[in-house]
Tab-separated table of C-alpha atoms and ligand atoms in Angstrom:
chain	number	residue	atom	x	y	z
A	1	UNK	CA	-68.726	171.332	53.754
A	2	UNK	CA	-69.463	169.472	56.948
A	3	UNK	CA	-72.821	169.446	58.623
A	4	UNK	CA	-73.009	171.691	61.672
A	5	UNK	CA	-73.904	169.910	64.888
A	6	UNK	CA	-77.513	170.738	65.555
A	7	UNK	CA	-79.410	170.179	68.752
A	8	UNK	CA	-82.090	167.529	68.269
A	9	UNK	CA	-80.365	166.125	65.209
A	10	UNK	CA	-77.475	164.370	66.885
A	11	UNK	CA	-77.305	160.601	67.238
A	12	UNK	CA	-73.919	160.115	68.821
A	13	UNK	CA	-70.748	162.047	69.576
A	14	UNK	CA	-67.380	160.554	70.417
A	15	UNK	CA	-65.153	162.349	72.887
A	16	UNK	CA	-61.595	161.151	72.496
A	17	UNK	CA	-58.185	162.095	73.776
A	18	UNK	CA	-55.410	161.002	76.075
A	19	UNK	CA	-56.276	159.942	79.582
A	20	UNK	CA	-55.926	163.125	81.653
A	21	UNK	CA	-56.430	165.451	78.665
A	22	UNK	CA	-59.525	166.980	80.242
A	23	UNK	CA	-62.361	165.106	78.548
A	24	UNK	CA	-64.937	165.300	81.344
A	25	UNK	CA	-65.497	169.096	81.362
A	26	UNK	CA	-66.037	168.936	77.564
A	27	UNK	CA	-68.399	165.996	77.938
A	28	UNK	CA	-70.371	167.983	80.522
A	29	UNK	CA	-70.736	170.837	78.032
A	30	UNK	CA	-72.007	168.505	75.293
A	31	UNK	CA	-74.464	166.799	77.622
A	32	UNK	CA	-75.881	170.124	78.787
A	33	UNK	CA	-76.078	171.673	75.344
A	34	UNK	CA	-77.329	168.758	73.260
A	35	UNK	CA	-79.275	166.740	75.831
A	36	UNK	CA	-77.141	163.637	75.402
A	37	UNK	CA	-76.165	160.953	77.873
A	38	UNK	CA	-72.665	159.878	78.719
A	39	UNK	CA	-71.654	156.287	78.128
A	40	UNK	CA	-68.229	155.553	79.605
A	41	UNK	CA	-66.302	152.319	79.307
A	42	UNK	CA	-65.463	152.570	83.007
A	43	UNK	CA	-69.156	152.689	83.941
A	44	UNK	CA	-70.021	149.916	81.499
A	45	UNK	CA	-67.424	147.618	83.046
A	46	UNK	CA	-68.515	148.491	86.570
A	47	UNK	CA	-72.162	147.773	85.826
A	48	UNK	CA	-71.494	144.336	84.326
A	49	UNK	CA	-68.978	143.402	87.015
A	50	UNK	CA	-71.702	144.269	89.495
A	51	UNK	CA	-74.235	142.129	87.618
A	52	UNK	CA	-71.906	139.175	88.023
A	53	UNK	CA	-70.945	139.883	91.632
A	54	UNK	CA	-74.584	140.166	92.631
A	55	UNK	CA	-75.344	136.537	91.846
A	56	UNK	CA	-73.010	135.542	94.674
A	57	UNK	CA	-71.192	132.838	92.723
A	58	UNK	CA	-68.838	131.052	95.105
A	59	UNK	CA	-67.019	128.787	92.648
A	60	UNK	CA	-63.872	129.497	90.660
A	61	UNK	CA	-64.355	131.547	87.502
A	62	UNK	CA	-61.123	130.107	86.077
A	63	UNK	CA	-63.144	126.908	85.512
A	64	UNK	CA	-65.073	128.715	82.779
A	65	UNK	CA	-61.979	129.468	80.756
A	66	UNK	CA	-60.180	126.966	78.561
A	67	UNK	CA	-56.523	127.968	78.480
A	68	UNK	CA	-55.846	125.591	75.581
A	69	UNK	CA	-58.298	127.282	73.238
A	70	UNK	CA	-57.660	130.616	74.990
A	71	UNK	CA	-61.384	131.181	75.168
A	72	UNK	CA	-64.348	130.667	77.450
A	73	UNK	CA	-66.129	127.332	77.448
A	74	UNK	CA	-69.527	127.285	75.741
A	75	UNK	CA	-72.162	129.669	77.044
A	76	UNK	CA	-74.643	126.792	77.395
A	77	UNK	CA	-72.397	124.994	79.837
A	78	UNK	CA	-71.727	128.177	81.792
A	79	UNK	CA	-75.464	128.828	81.964
A	80	UNK	CA	-76.071	125.320	83.278
A	81	UNK	CA	-73.531	125.823	86.022
A	82	UNK	CA	-74.776	129.270	87.023
A	83	UNK	CA	-78.469	128.400	86.836
A	84	UNK	CA	-79.005	128.085	90.576
A	85	UNK	CA	-77.377	131.482	91.163
A	86	UNK	CA	-79.307	133.514	88.618
A	87	UNK	CA	-82.616	133.890	90.495
A	88	UNK	CA	-84.345	135.916	87.789
A	89	UNK	CA	-81.293	137.831	86.549
A	90	UNK	CA	-80.568	137.920	82.848
A	91	UNK	CA	-77.945	135.333	82.035
A	92	UNK	CA	-76.638	137.471	79.183
A	93	UNK	CA	-75.689	140.326	81.528
A	94	UNK	CA	-74.209	137.939	84.074
A	95	UNK	CA	-72.151	136.237	81.359
A	96	UNK	CA	-70.759	139.573	80.160
A	97	UNK	CA	-69.894	140.403	83.769
A	98	UNK	CA	-68.190	137.063	84.219
A	99	UNK	CA	-66.062	137.587	81.117
A	100	UNK	CA	-65.069	141.094	82.206
A	101	UNK	CA	-64.276	139.803	85.676
A	102	UNK	CA	-62.033	137.048	84.363
A	103	UNK	CA	-59.712	139.569	82.711
A	104	UNK	CA	-59.975	142.429	85.163
A	105	UNK	CA	-59.493	140.400	88.337
A	106	UNK	CA	-56.521	138.571	86.847
A	107	UNK	CA	-54.951	141.852	85.727
A	108	UNK	CA	-55.124	140.732	82.102
A	109	UNK	CA	-55.586	142.846	79.020
A	110	UNK	CA	-59.268	142.770	78.034
A	111	UNK	CA	-59.588	141.602	74.398
A	112	UNK	CA	-61.435	143.889	71.989
A	113	UNK	CA	-64.082	141.218	71.400
A	114	UNK	CA	-65.112	141.315	75.073
A	115	UNK	CA	-65.000	145.119	75.295
A	116	UNK	CA	-67.077	145.280	72.095
A	117	UNK	CA	-69.711	142.901	73.521
A	118	UNK	CA	-69.994	144.922	76.725
A	119	UNK	CA	-70.223	148.157	74.782
A	120	UNK	CA	-72.830	146.796	72.363
A	121	UNK	CA	-75.054	145.539	75.146
A	122	UNK	CA	-75.031	149.000	76.793
A	123	UNK	CA	-75.376	150.885	73.521
A	124	UNK	CA	-78.410	148.758	72.631
A	125	UNK	CA	-80.109	149.801	75.872
A	126	UNK	CA	-79.996	153.403	74.577
A	127	UNK	CA	-81.373	152.307	71.208
A	128	UNK	CA	-77.973	153.226	69.731
A	129	UNK	CA	-78.460	156.954	70.011
A	130	UNK	CA	-78.370	160.041	72.224
A	131	UNK	CA	-74.934	159.196	73.525
A	132	UNK	CA	-71.622	160.873	74.231
A	133	UNK	CA	-69.165	158.021	74.100
A	134	UNK	CA	-66.247	158.260	76.479
A	135	UNK	CA	-63.330	155.821	76.487
A	136	UNK	CA	-64.678	153.864	73.542
A	137	UNK	CA	-63.475	153.156	70.923
A	138	UNK	CA	-59.901	152.943	72.107
A	139	UNK	CA	-58.444	150.696	69.390
A	140	UNK	CA	-58.864	150.416	65.661
A	141	UNK	CA	-60.820	147.151	65.994
A	142	UNK	CA	-63.210	148.806	68.427
A	143	UNK	CA	-63.573	151.734	66.019
A	144	UNK	CA	-64.398	149.377	63.146
A	145	UNK	CA	-66.917	147.576	65.322
A	146	UNK	CA	-68.616	150.838	66.288
A	147	UNK	CA	-68.849	152.064	62.702
A	148	UNK	CA	-70.341	148.732	61.606
A	149	UNK	CA	-72.913	148.738	64.415
A	150	UNK	CA	-73.939	152.330	63.687
A	151	UNK	CA	-74.337	151.558	59.990
A	152	UNK	CA	-76.370	148.441	60.666
A	153	UNK	CA	-78.670	150.270	63.066
A	154	UNK	CA	-78.914	153.278	60.783
A	155	UNK	CA	-77.497	155.660	63.382
A	156	UNK	CA	-75.040	158.470	62.791
A	157	UNK	CA	-71.798	159.182	64.508
A	158	UNK	CA	-71.966	162.921	64.177
A	159	UNK	CA	-68.540	163.976	65.348
A	160	UNK	CA	-65.306	163.159	67.075
A	161	UNK	CA	-64.549	165.804	69.658
A	162	UNK	CA	-60.822	165.340	70.169
A	163	UNK	CA	-59.604	166.924	73.396
A	164	UNK	CA	-56.016	167.743	72.585
A	165	UNK	CA	-53.323	168.106	75.204
A	166	UNK	CA	-49.593	167.551	75.253
A	167	UNK	CA	-47.946	164.816	77.300
A	168	UNK	CA	-46.069	167.188	79.558
A	169	UNK	CA	-49.176	169.066	80.628
A	170	UNK	CA	-50.980	165.812	81.306
A	171	UNK	CA	-48.086	164.440	83.311
A	172	UNK	CA	-47.941	167.592	85.445
A	173	UNK	CA	-51.643	167.706	85.880
A	174	UNK	CA	-52.134	164.077	86.841
A	175	UNK	CA	-49.064	163.475	89.011
A	176	UNK	CA	-49.743	166.696	90.937
A	177	UNK	CA	-53.309	165.641	91.663
A	178	UNK	CA	-54.349	164.780	95.213
A	179	UNK	CA	-57.755	163.687	96.429
A	180	UNK	CA	-59.426	163.794	99.782
A	181	UNK	CA	-60.304	160.204	100.767
A	182	UNK	CA	-63.125	161.548	102.937
A	183	UNK	CA	-65.054	164.133	100.903
A	184	UNK	CA	-63.479	163.335	97.486
A	185	UNK	CA	-62.514	166.919	96.760
A	186	UNK	CA	-59.743	167.086	94.162
A	187	UNK	CA	-56.615	169.218	94.594
A	188	UNK	CA	-53.413	169.966	92.762
A	189	UNK	CA	-50.061	170.521	94.453
A	190	UNK	CA	-49.467	173.607	92.327
A	191	UNK	CA	-52.765	174.831	90.905
A	192	UNK	CA	-55.141	174.026	93.734
A	193	UNK	CA	-53.045	173.595	96.862
A	194	UNK	CA	-53.892	171.721	100.022
A	195	UNK	CA	-53.811	173.254	103.462
A	196	UNK	CA	-50.190	173.151	104.697
A	197	UNK	CA	-49.430	171.147	101.539
A	198	UNK	CA	-51.170	168.124	103.024
A	199	UNK	CA	-54.730	168.539	104.217
A	200	UNK	CA	-58.131	168.910	102.553
A	201	UNK	CA	-59.312	172.516	102.773
A	202	UNK	CA	-62.875	171.300	103.054
A	203	UNK	CA	-62.764	168.670	105.824
A	204	UNK	CA	-59.151	168.640	107.048
A	205	UNK	CA	-58.442	164.999	106.128
A	206	UNK	CA	-54.964	164.208	104.814
A	207	UNK	CA	-55.166	163.977	101.024
A	208	UNK	CA	-53.826	161.051	99.033
A	209	UNK	CA	-52.542	160.281	95.510
A	210	UNK	CA	-54.829	157.989	93.545
A	211	UNK	CA	-53.166	154.699	92.600
A	212	UNK	CA	-53.683	155.513	88.911
A	213	UNK	CA	-52.032	158.928	89.197
A	214	UNK	CA	-48.390	157.863	89.395
A	215	UNK	CA	-45.889	158.881	86.723
A	216	UNK	CA	-45.400	155.261	85.695
A	217	UNK	CA	-49.124	154.704	85.116
A	218	UNK	CA	-49.551	158.007	83.268
A	219	UNK	CA	-46.671	157.182	80.926
A	220	UNK	CA	-48.024	153.721	80.271
A	221	UNK	CA	-51.469	155.126	79.386
A	222	UNK	CA	-49.868	157.711	77.073
A	223	UNK	CA	-47.935	154.941	75.353
A	224	UNK	CA	-51.087	152.898	74.862
A	225	UNK	CA	-52.797	155.976	73.454
A	226	UNK	CA	-49.999	156.519	70.939
A	227	UNK	CA	-49.905	152.879	69.920
A	228	UNK	CA	-53.620	152.185	69.708
A	229	UNK	CA	-56.010	155.095	70.054
A	230	UNK	CA	-54.334	157.422	67.575
A	231	UNK	CA	-54.889	154.963	64.761
A	232	UNK	CA	-58.487	154.483	65.894
A	233	UNK	CA	-59.037	158.242	65.530
A	234	UNK	CA	-57.407	158.243	62.118
A	235	UNK	CA	-59.592	155.340	61.045
A	236	UNK	CA	-62.743	157.177	62.174
A	237	UNK	CA	-61.677	160.289	60.263
A	238	UNK	CA	-61.161	158.093	57.179
A	239	UNK	CA	-64.808	156.991	57.591
A	240	UNK	CA	-65.736	160.621	57.013
A	241	UNK	CA	-66.822	161.315	60.560
A	242	UNK	CA	-66.507	165.006	61.316
A	243	UNK	CA	-63.318	165.678	63.275
A	244	UNK	CA	-63.344	168.554	65.745
A	245	UNK	CA	-60.188	169.159	67.782
A	246	UNK	CA	-60.688	171.196	70.954
A	247	UNK	CA	-57.970	172.483	73.265
A	248	UNK	CA	-57.614	170.539	76.523
A	249	UNK	CA	-55.501	173.236	78.053
A	250	UNK	CA	-56.928	176.696	78.509
A	251	UNK	CA	-55.339	179.797	80.023
A	252	UNK	CA	-58.284	179.915	82.364
A	253	UNK	CA	-60.236	176.814	83.291
A	254	UNK	CA	-63.686	178.143	84.092
A	255	UNK	CA	-66.922	176.468	82.961
A	256	UNK	CA	-67.538	179.424	80.682
A	257	UNK	CA	-64.097	179.210	79.067
A	258	UNK	CA	-64.508	175.468	78.453
A	259	UNK	CA	-67.930	175.979	76.929
A	260	UNK	CA	-66.737	178.806	74.688
A	261	UNK	CA	-63.741	176.851	73.458
A	262	UNK	CA	-65.855	173.791	72.650
A	263	UNK	CA	-68.388	175.858	70.721
A	264	UNK	CA	-65.765	177.880	68.906
A	265	UNK	CA	-64.331	174.564	67.679
A	266	UNK	CA	-67.752	173.202	66.719
A	267	UNK	CA	-68.536	176.355	64.715
A	268	UNK	CA	-65.161	176.367	63.022
A	269	UNK	CA	-63.537	172.941	63.092
A	270	UNK	CA	-61.175	173.875	60.264
A	271	UNK	CA	-59.684	176.777	62.145
A	272	UNK	CA	-57.181	175.461	64.603
A	273	UNK	CA	-57.446	177.575	67.704
A	274	UNK	CA	-54.502	176.156	69.535
A	275	UNK	CA	-50.895	175.457	68.804
A	276	UNK	CA	-50.627	171.826	69.887
A	277	UNK	CA	-50.283	169.176	67.215
A	278	UNK	CA	-53.416	167.019	67.380
A	279	UNK	CA	-51.352	163.826	67.142
B	301	ZN	ZN1	-62.071	166.454	102.395
């Protein structure tokens, strides 16, 4: 018998699922109900990239990477070279930002070791608890790292909330999405139409498709999910973390319906309330 999630007794919850499955509305429910804070990989990366950008380094960051060893040169040497730029900023944060920047700005795959370091530094700032994790862990190595950290710090991972949605629904949902570049209102060609099929109903600006919302990008993220994140979820389940699948697609997408479906799943994780295969 699994422990019920109880307000005030939760250390950390993982919200997992395919990109575009509908994680954010479920995260909002968990934050409101359990008084947790969201920690997203996207935000973590942005904050460390900012920490690096703010020092105004005008040299070439490629100089800090040794392509022969396929690793960064020693931190001591990097610190020496960045010393005059730091002006009171923590070198550790700047270094993490530099490493993230090296991969991101060169369009390279970010190694798990770097993602883990960035995550750990942010997780530590929350004293390793009170968090809804979003977008992490995404691979089995990240999952192993998280479990080890939680064990070492004596913190629980109380549940995996798996927002389940099928590829076709996600593809329709994401490729039909349009956003207003002016007021950022989000539309859908079919479910939430624009004015005359083109213009924001709020401010009249012509809406655009986000660069990440193309079919090609959606399919590539789904592939990565299948190849990497699925096994991370299975690993976490094997660590005896409570697994709670929730439907990402509801007949009616109101706040109330989302909340009810999340809590129905939390009360009865064994009873599958939707027909989609979780994996
Ligand atoms: Zn607008």
